[in-house]
Amino acid sequence: AQSVSQHNHHVILSEAASLELGCNYSYGGTVNLFWYVQYPGQHLQLLLKYFSGDPLVKGIKGFEAEFIKSKFSFNLRKPSVQWSDTAEYFCAVRGMDSNYQLIWGAGTKLIIKP
Amino acid sequence: DAGVTQSPTHLIKTRGQQVTLRCSPKSGHDTVSWYQQALGQGPQFIFQYYEEEERQRGNFPDRFSGHQFPNYSSELNVNALLLGDSALYLCASSLRSRGRTGNTIYFGEGSWLTVV
């Protein structure tokens, strides 16, 4: 069965610090990978996605993620965070045989101190 | 604007009651999926509708049922509500293309259900 693991439930950083949020998945086949963000009181928004090709994916708001197939990982990075990045971040995986069902990590709450 | 609209945004029900949540997908999308997101957890897949039929189902009891209408909008029904059903219910829409799964999924703002 597919599963997604996000290593940290809570992360607290100061502005301008670098960010890396871990995401590992278990699935033997080809996958689509996603990072979604949920700002307080708002809906889930897509940050970036990986379907195929270049494993380094750039998303909105300066975020990027790298797909490392050998490690079953898709870590999210940002070189310099801002206070406005305070939100909950979710990693999600879709196996190519799962017909659009997303399997989600438990989320990481990111708090940026001004 | 997410493009996916859900109603109501908040509601409170009593144990044993029934609830219906509604979703209109993003324009041009034909597939609707429902997710339950409990506090502090990631979303859990409930089921997916395409061409007015339930196509996939997650690990949820039969108390959870749904419907998709010819205009692609969808309803989620939950019968005999339990306290544990309190959660954010998310609707997601996408465009199903035969032989491809690389389509982005868009989410609505969700319906907050509190069961007391």
PDB file of C-alpha atoms in Angstrom:
ATOM      1  CA  ALA A   1       0.000   0.000   0.000  1.00  0.00           C
ATOM      2  CA  GLN A   2       1.092   3.526  -0.673  1.00  0.00           C
ATOM      3  CA  SER A   3       2.051   5.777   2.205  1.00  0.00           C
ATOM      4  CA  VAL A   4       3.614   9.187   2.625  1.00  0.00           C
ATOM      5  CA  SER A   5       5.762  10.285   5.532  1.00  0.00           C
ATOM      6  CA  GLN A   6       6.560  13.868   6.442  1.00  0.00           C
ATOM      7  CA  HIS A   7       9.351  13.928   8.960  1.00  0.00           C
ATOM      8  CA  ASN A   8       8.510  17.018  10.962  1.00  0.00           C
ATOM      9  CA  HIS A   9       5.089  17.958  12.298  1.00  0.00           C
ATOM     10  CA  HIS A  10       6.188  21.414  13.406  1.00  0.00           C
ATOM     11  CA  VAL A  11       9.031  23.609  12.193  1.00  0.00           C
ATOM     12  CA  ILE A  12       9.864  27.056  13.556  1.00  0.00           C
ATOM     13  CA  LEU A  13      12.311  29.280  11.672  1.00  0.00           C
ATOM     14  CA  SER A  14      13.356  32.894  11.632  1.00  0.00           C
ATOM     15  CA  GLU A  15      12.889  35.033   8.549  1.00  0.00           C
ATOM     16  CA  ALA A  16      15.650  34.596   5.954  1.00  0.00           C
ATOM     17  CA  ALA A  17      16.494  31.110   7.198  1.00  0.00           C
ATOM     18  CA  SER A  18      16.682  28.290   4.693  1.00  0.00           C
ATOM     19  CA  LEU A  19      13.946  25.679   4.667  1.00  0.00           C
ATOM     20  CA  GLU A  20      13.881  21.997   3.864  1.00  0.00           C
ATOM     21  CA  LEU A  21      10.815  19.859   4.577  1.00  0.00           C
ATOM     22  CA  GLY A  22      11.196  16.137   4.161  1.00  0.00           C
ATOM     23  CA  CYS A  23       8.800  13.839   2.324  1.00  0.00           C
ATOM     24  CA  ASN A  24       9.269  10.125   1.735  1.00  0.00           C
ATOM     25  CA  TYR A  25       6.829   7.772   0.100  1.00  0.00           C
ATOM     26  CA  SER A  26       6.419   4.075  -0.336  1.00  0.00           C
ATOM     27  CA  TYR A  27       5.298   2.885  -3.755  1.00  0.00           C
ATOM     28  CA  GLY A  28       7.071   0.615  -6.170  1.00  0.00           C
ATOM     29  CA  GLY A  29       5.907   2.084  -9.438  1.00  0.00           C
ATOM     30  CA  THR A  30       5.810   5.385 -11.249  1.00  0.00           C
ATOM     31  CA  VAL A  31       4.435   8.282  -9.251  1.00  0.00           C
ATOM     32  CA  ASN A  32       3.204  11.836  -9.544  1.00  0.00           C
ATOM     33  CA  LEU A  33       4.352  13.972  -6.613  1.00  0.00           C
ATOM     34  CA  PHE A  34       2.856  17.147  -5.195  1.00  0.00           C
ATOM     35  CA  TRP A  35       3.404  19.723  -2.508  1.00  0.00           C
ATOM     36  CA  TYR A  36       0.359  21.670  -1.374  1.00  0.00           C
ATOM     37  CA  VAL A  37       0.228  24.599   1.042  1.00  0.00           C
ATOM     38  CA  GLN A  38      -2.653  25.601   3.289  1.00  0.00           C
ATOM     39  CA  TYR A  39      -2.445  29.134   4.680  1.00  0.00           C
ATOM     40  CA  PRO A  40      -4.448  29.792   7.843  1.00  0.00           C
ATOM     41  CA  GLY A  41      -8.143  29.844   7.028  1.00  0.00           C
ATOM     42  CA  GLN A  42      -7.610  29.151   3.344  1.00  0.00           C
ATOM     43  CA  HIS A  43      -7.943  26.235   0.968  1.00  0.00           C
ATOM     44  CA  LEU A  44      -5.223  23.891  -0.192  1.00  0.00           C
ATOM     45  CA  GLN A  45      -3.129  25.397  -2.971  1.00  0.00           C
ATOM     46  CA  LEU A  46      -0.698  23.637  -5.255  1.00  0.00           C
ATOM     47  CA  LEU A  47       2.915  24.737  -4.701  1.00  0.00           C
ATOM     48  CA  LEU A  48       4.560  22.467  -7.231  1.00  0.00           C
ATOM     49  CA  LYS A  49       4.299  19.079  -8.863  1.00  0.00           C
ATOM     50  CA  TYR A  50       6.469  16.458 -10.470  1.00  0.00           C
ATOM     51  CA  PHE A  51       5.192  14.224 -13.258  1.00  0.00           C
ATOM     52  CA  SER A  52       8.317  13.380 -15.255  1.00  0.00           C
ATOM     53  CA  GLY A  53      11.526  14.890 -16.644  1.00  0.00           C
ATOM     54  CA  ASP A  54      13.876  17.128 -14.658  1.00  0.00           C
ATOM     55  CA  PRO A  55      13.756  15.900 -11.043  1.00  0.00           C
ATOM     56  CA  LEU A  56      14.348  19.436  -9.752  1.00  0.00           C
ATOM     57  CA  VAL A  57      10.997  21.171  -9.869  1.00  0.00           C
ATOM     58  CA  LYS A  58      10.431  24.862  -9.308  1.00  0.00           C
ATOM     59  CA  GLY A  59       7.125  26.077  -7.954  1.00  0.00           C
ATOM     60  CA  ILE A  60       5.472  29.279  -6.910  1.00  0.00           C
ATOM     61  CA  LYS A  61       6.777  31.744  -4.301  1.00  0.00           C
ATOM     62  CA  GLY A  62      10.406  30.610  -4.622  1.00  0.00           C
ATOM     63  CA  PHE A  63       9.806  27.006  -3.561  1.00  0.00           C
ATOM     64  CA  GLU A  64      11.480  24.057  -5.236  1.00  0.00           C
ATOM     65  CA  ALA A  65      11.569  20.318  -4.683  1.00  0.00           C
ATOM     66  CA  GLU A  66      13.860  17.538  -5.787  1.00  0.00           C
ATOM     67  CA  PHE A  67      12.649  14.064  -6.662  1.00  0.00           C
ATOM     68  CA  ILE A  68      15.248  11.451  -5.725  1.00  0.00           C
ATOM     69  CA  LYS A  69      13.866   8.182  -7.010  1.00  0.00           C
ATOM     70  CA  SER A  70      16.475   5.994  -5.292  1.00  0.00           C
ATOM     71  CA  LYS A  71      15.525   7.480  -1.937  1.00  0.00           C
ATOM     72  CA  PHE A  72      11.756   7.657  -2.595  1.00  0.00           C
ATOM     73  CA  SER A  73      11.975  11.277  -1.521  1.00  0.00           C
ATOM     74  CA  PHE A  74      10.537  14.602  -2.656  1.00  0.00           C
ATOM     75  CA  ASN A  75      11.854  17.229  -0.259  1.00  0.00           C
ATOM     76  CA  LEU A  76      10.630  20.812  -0.400  1.00  0.00           C
ATOM     77  CA  ARG A  77      13.150  23.647  -0.188  1.00  0.00           C
ATOM     78  CA  LYS A  78      13.282  27.411  -0.065  1.00  0.00           C
ATOM     79  CA  PRO A  79      16.580  29.298   0.352  1.00  0.00           C
ATOM     80  CA  SER A  80      15.160  32.209   2.355  1.00  0.00           C
ATOM     81  CA  VAL A  81      11.765  32.076   4.058  1.00  0.00           C
ATOM     82  CA  GLN A  82       9.455  34.988   4.771  1.00  0.00           C
ATOM     83  CA  TRP A  83       6.928  35.562   7.519  1.00  0.00           C
ATOM     84  CA  SER A  84       4.190  35.066   4.904  1.00  0.00           C
ATOM     85  CA  ASP A  85       5.340  31.458   4.413  1.00  0.00           C
ATOM     86  CA  THR A  86       3.725  30.551   7.728  1.00  0.00           C
ATOM     87  CA  ALA A  87       1.330  27.781   6.771  1.00  0.00           C
ATOM     88  CA  GLU A  88       0.840  24.030   6.762  1.00  0.00           C
ATOM     89  CA  TYR A  89       2.594  22.102   4.003  1.00  0.00           C
ATOM     90  CA  PHE A  90       1.402  18.766   2.672  1.00  0.00           C
ATOM     91  CA  CYS A  91       3.216  16.278   0.495  1.00  0.00           C
ATOM     92  CA  ALA A  92       1.003  14.028  -1.646  1.00  0.00           C
ATOM     93  CA  VAL A  93       1.684  11.119  -3.944  1.00  0.00           C
ATOM     94  CA  ARG A  94      -0.355   9.523  -6.687  1.00  0.00           C
ATOM     95  CA  GLY A  95       0.626   6.142  -8.025  1.00  0.00           C
ATOM     96  CA  MET A  96       0.141   5.828 -11.759  1.00  0.00           C
ATOM     97  CA  ASP A  97      -2.357   3.005 -11.263  1.00  0.00           C
ATOM     98  CA  SER A  98      -4.430   4.778  -8.635  1.00  0.00           C
ATOM     99  CA  ASN A  99      -6.726   6.800 -10.893  1.00  0.00           C
ATOM    100  CA  TYR A 100      -6.325  10.173  -9.266  1.00  0.00           C
ATOM    101  CA  GLN A 101      -6.425   9.097  -5.637  1.00  0.00           C
ATOM    102  CA  LEU A 102      -3.903  11.166  -3.722  1.00  0.00           C
ATOM    103  CA  ILE A 103      -2.173   9.730  -0.687  1.00  0.00           C
ATOM    104  CA  TRP A 104      -1.235  12.469   1.740  1.00  0.00           C
ATOM    105  CA  GLY A 105       1.364  13.035   4.386  1.00  0.00           C
ATOM    106  CA  ALA A 106       0.227  14.267   7.790  1.00  0.00           C
ATOM    107  CA  GLY A 107       1.467  17.783   7.070  1.00  0.00           C
ATOM    108  CA  THR A 108       4.126  20.062   8.512  1.00  0.00           C
ATOM    109  CA  LYS A 109       3.148  23.244  10.307  1.00  0.00           C
ATOM    110  CA  LEU A 110       5.687  25.925   9.488  1.00  0.00           C
ATOM    111  CA  ILE A 111       5.918  29.021  11.682  1.00  0.00           C
ATOM    112  CA  ILE A 112       8.174  31.862  10.607  1.00  0.00           C
ATOM    113  CA  LYS A 113       9.201  34.269  13.327  1.00  0.00           C
ATOM    114  CA  PRO A 114       9.439  37.877  12.127  1.00  0.00           C
TER     115      PRO A 114
ATOM    116  CA  ASP B   1     -10.039  31.821  -6.317  1.00  0.00           C
ATOM    117  CA  ALA B   2      -9.808  28.044  -6.310  1.00  0.00           C
ATOM    118  CA  GLY B   3     -12.509  27.547  -8.910  1.00  0.00           C
ATOM    119  CA  VAL B   4     -13.986  24.714  -6.837  1.00  0.00           C
ATOM    120  CA  THR B   5     -16.883  25.829  -4.674  1.00  0.00           C
ATOM    121  CA  GLN B   6     -18.237  24.038  -1.652  1.00  0.00           C
ATOM    122  CA  SER B   7     -21.214  24.622   0.601  1.00  0.00           C
ATOM    123  CA  PRO B   8     -21.894  25.099   3.396  1.00  0.00           C
ATOM    124  CA  THR B   9     -18.632  26.432   4.781  1.00  0.00           C
ATOM    125  CA  HIS B  10     -19.461  25.571   8.389  1.00  0.00           C
ATOM    126  CA  LEU B  11     -22.165  23.512  10.019  1.00  0.00           C
ATOM    127  CA  ILE B  12     -22.953  21.888  13.334  1.00  0.00           C
ATOM    128  CA  LYS B  13     -24.909  18.655  13.611  1.00  0.00           C
ATOM    129  CA  THR B  14     -25.967  16.358  16.420  1.00  0.00           C
ATOM    130  CA  ARG B  15     -24.910  12.717  16.740  1.00  0.00           C
ATOM    131  CA  GLY B  16     -27.204  10.464  14.733  1.00  0.00           C
ATOM    132  CA  GLN B  17     -28.225  13.148  12.272  1.00  0.00           C
ATOM    133  CA  GLN B  18     -27.529  13.157   8.572  1.00  0.00           C
ATOM    134  CA  VAL B  19     -25.610  15.772   6.583  1.00  0.00           C
ATOM    135  CA  THR B  20     -25.264  16.662   2.904  1.00  0.00           C
ATOM    136  CA  LEU B  21     -22.301  18.624   1.604  1.00  0.00           C
ATOM    137  CA  ARG B  22     -22.160  20.067  -1.892  1.00  0.00           C
ATOM    138  CA  CYS B  23     -19.409  20.719  -4.409  1.00  0.00           C
ATOM    139  CA  SER B  24     -19.206  22.393  -7.804  1.00  0.00           C
ATOM    140  CA  PRO B  25     -16.018  21.491  -9.674  1.00  0.00           C
ATOM    141  CA  LYS B  26     -13.744  23.862 -11.521  1.00  0.00           C
ATOM    142  CA  SER B  27     -15.093  24.791 -14.935  1.00  0.00           C
ATOM    143  CA  GLY B  28     -14.142  22.149 -17.485  1.00  0.00           C
ATOM    144  CA  HIS B  29     -13.460  19.450 -14.892  1.00  0.00           C
ATOM    145  CA  ASP B  30     -15.439  16.225 -14.899  1.00  0.00           C
ATOM    146  CA  THR B  31     -14.104  14.301 -11.907  1.00  0.00           C
ATOM    147  CA  VAL B  32     -14.834  15.015  -8.263  1.00  0.00           C
ATOM    148  CA  SER B  33     -13.107  13.467  -5.277  1.00  0.00           C
ATOM    149  CA  TRP B  34     -13.958  13.916  -1.615  1.00  0.00           C
ATOM    150  CA  TYR B  35     -11.472  13.950   1.239  1.00  0.00           C
ATOM    151  CA  GLN B  36     -11.824  14.113   5.022  1.00  0.00           C
ATOM    152  CA  GLN B  37      -9.229  16.125   6.916  1.00  0.00           C
ATOM    153  CA  ALA B  38      -9.314  15.732  10.680  1.00  0.00           C
ATOM    154  CA  LEU B  39      -7.498  18.252  12.855  1.00  0.00           C
ATOM    155  CA  GLY B  40      -3.754  17.761  12.744  1.00  0.00           C
ATOM    156  CA  GLN B  41      -3.888  15.198   9.961  1.00  0.00           C
ATOM    157  CA  GLY B  42      -3.531  15.094   6.227  1.00  0.00           C
ATOM    158  CA  PRO B  43      -6.578  14.578   4.024  1.00  0.00           C
ATOM    159  CA  GLN B  44      -7.939  11.036   3.708  1.00  0.00           C
ATOM    160  CA  PHE B  45      -9.546   9.923   0.462  1.00  0.00           C
ATOM    161  CA  ILE B  46     -13.256   9.078   0.765  1.00  0.00           C
ATOM    162  CA  PHE B  47     -14.328   8.411  -2.831  1.00  0.00           C
ATOM    163  CA  GLN B  48     -14.216   9.691  -6.384  1.00  0.00           C
ATOM    164  CA  TYR B  49     -17.003  10.267  -8.906  1.00  0.00           C
ATOM    165  CA  TYR B  50     -16.760  10.296 -12.666  1.00  0.00           C
ATOM    166  CA  GLU B  51     -19.592  10.034 -15.191  1.00  0.00           C
ATOM    167  CA  GLU B  52     -22.054  10.016 -12.301  1.00  0.00           C
ATOM    168  CA  GLU B  53     -20.625   6.817 -10.834  1.00  0.00           C
ATOM    169  CA  GLU B  54     -18.457   6.081  -7.836  1.00  0.00           C
ATOM    170  CA  ARG B  55     -15.166   4.944  -9.355  1.00  0.00           C
ATOM    171  CA  GLN B  56     -12.934   4.519  -6.322  1.00  0.00           C
ATOM    172  CA  ARG B  57     -13.480   4.359  -2.624  1.00  0.00           C
ATOM    173  CA  GLY B  58     -11.215   4.761   0.357  1.00  0.00           C
ATOM    174  CA  ASN B  59     -11.517   3.087   3.726  1.00  0.00           C
ATOM    175  CA  PHE B  60     -14.778   4.711   4.838  1.00  0.00           C
ATOM    176  CA  PRO B  61     -17.975   2.979   6.001  1.00  0.00           C
ATOM    177  CA  ASP B  62     -21.201   2.828   4.015  1.00  0.00           C
ATOM    178  CA  ARG B  63     -22.549   5.724   6.099  1.00  0.00           C
ATOM    179  CA  PHE B  64     -20.587   7.847   3.662  1.00  0.00           C
ATOM    180  CA  SER B  65     -22.244   8.025   0.271  1.00  0.00           C
ATOM    181  CA  GLY B  66     -22.222  10.376  -2.636  1.00  0.00           C
ATOM    182  CA  HIS B  67     -23.688  11.406  -5.900  1.00  0.00           C
ATOM    183  CA  GLN B  68     -22.577  13.179  -9.041  1.00  0.00           C
ATOM    184  CA  PHE B  69     -25.000  15.080 -11.223  1.00  0.00           C
ATOM    185  CA  PRO B  70     -24.979  15.514 -15.012  1.00  0.00           C
ATOM    186  CA  ASN B  71     -23.433  18.986 -14.592  1.00  0.00           C
ATOM    187  CA  TYR B  72     -20.504  17.295 -12.739  1.00  0.00           C
ATOM    188  CA  SER B  73     -21.403  18.780  -9.364  1.00  0.00           C
ATOM    189  CA  SER B  74     -21.398  16.381  -6.459  1.00  0.00           C
ATOM    190  CA  GLU B  75     -22.836  15.726  -3.024  1.00  0.00           C
ATOM    191  CA  LEU B  76     -21.373  13.920  -0.053  1.00  0.00           C
ATOM    192  CA  ASN B  77     -23.876  12.416   2.371  1.00  0.00           C
ATOM    193  CA  VAL B  78     -23.040  11.129   5.816  1.00  0.00           C
ATOM    194  CA  ASN B  79     -25.683   9.243   7.800  1.00  0.00           C
ATOM    195  CA  ALA B  80     -25.850   8.443  11.507  1.00  0.00           C
ATOM    196  CA  LEU B  81     -23.216  11.029  12.369  1.00  0.00           C
ATOM    197  CA  LEU B  82     -20.607  10.212  14.997  1.00  0.00           C
ATOM    198  CA  LEU B  83     -18.482  12.603  17.011  1.00  0.00           C
ATOM    199  CA  GLY B  84     -15.475  11.300  15.080  1.00  0.00           C
ATOM    200  CA  ASP B  85     -16.949  12.553  11.822  1.00  0.00           C
ATOM    201  CA  SER B  86     -16.081  16.104  12.882  1.00  0.00           C
ATOM    202  CA  ALA B  87     -13.588  17.279  10.286  1.00  0.00           C
ATOM    203  CA  LEU B  88     -12.957  19.468   7.279  1.00  0.00           C
ATOM    204  CA  TYR B  89     -14.440  17.864   4.167  1.00  0.00           C
ATOM    205  CA  LEU B  90     -12.606  18.784   1.007  1.00  0.00           C
ATOM    206  CA  CYS B  91     -13.803  18.490  -2.543  1.00  0.00           C
ATOM    207  CA  ALA B  92     -11.247  18.172  -5.318  1.00  0.00           C
ATOM    208  CA  SER B  93     -11.850  18.385  -9.038  1.00  0.00           C
ATOM    209  CA  SER B  94      -9.799  17.277 -11.991  1.00  0.00           C
ATOM    210  CA  LEU B  95     -10.123  16.413 -15.656  1.00  0.00           C
ATOM    211  CA  ARG B  96      -9.959  12.724 -16.369  1.00  0.00           C
ATOM    212  CA  SER B  97      -8.120  11.883 -19.581  1.00  0.00           C
ATOM    213  CA  ARG B  98      -7.954   8.327 -20.769  1.00  0.00           C
ATOM    214  CA  GLY B  99      -4.492   6.835 -20.359  1.00  0.00           C
ATOM    215  CA  ARG B 100      -3.053   9.781 -18.436  1.00  0.00           C
ATOM    216  CA  THR B 101      -2.984  10.612 -14.782  1.00  0.00           C
ATOM    217  CA  GLY B 102      -0.828  13.702 -14.950  1.00  0.00           C
ATOM    218  CA  ASN B 103      -3.596  16.179 -14.294  1.00  0.00           C
ATOM    219  CA  THR B 104      -3.559  18.747 -11.553  1.00  0.00           C
ATOM    220  CA  ILE B 105      -6.167  18.469  -8.846  1.00  0.00           C
ATOM    221  CA  TYR B 106      -7.819  21.628  -7.534  1.00  0.00           C
ATOM    222  CA  PHE B 107      -9.340  21.870  -4.075  1.00  0.00           C
ATOM    223  CA  GLY B 108     -12.239  23.822  -2.661  1.00  0.00           C
ATOM    224  CA  GLU B 109     -12.079  25.665   0.652  1.00  0.00           C
ATOM    225  CA  GLY B 110     -13.835  22.831   2.402  1.00  0.00           C
ATOM    226  CA  SER B 111     -16.846  22.388   4.643  1.00  0.00           C
ATOM    227  CA  TRP B 112     -16.192  22.351   8.368  1.00  0.00           C
ATOM    228  CA  LEU B 113     -18.468  19.825  10.040  1.00  0.00           C
ATOM    229  CA  THR B 114     -18.762  19.737  13.804  1.00  0.00           C
ATOM    230  CA  VAL B 115     -20.738  16.894  15.372  1.00  0.00           C
ATOM    231  CA  VAL B 116     -21.859  17.474  18.944  1.00  0.00           C
TER     232      VAL B 116
END
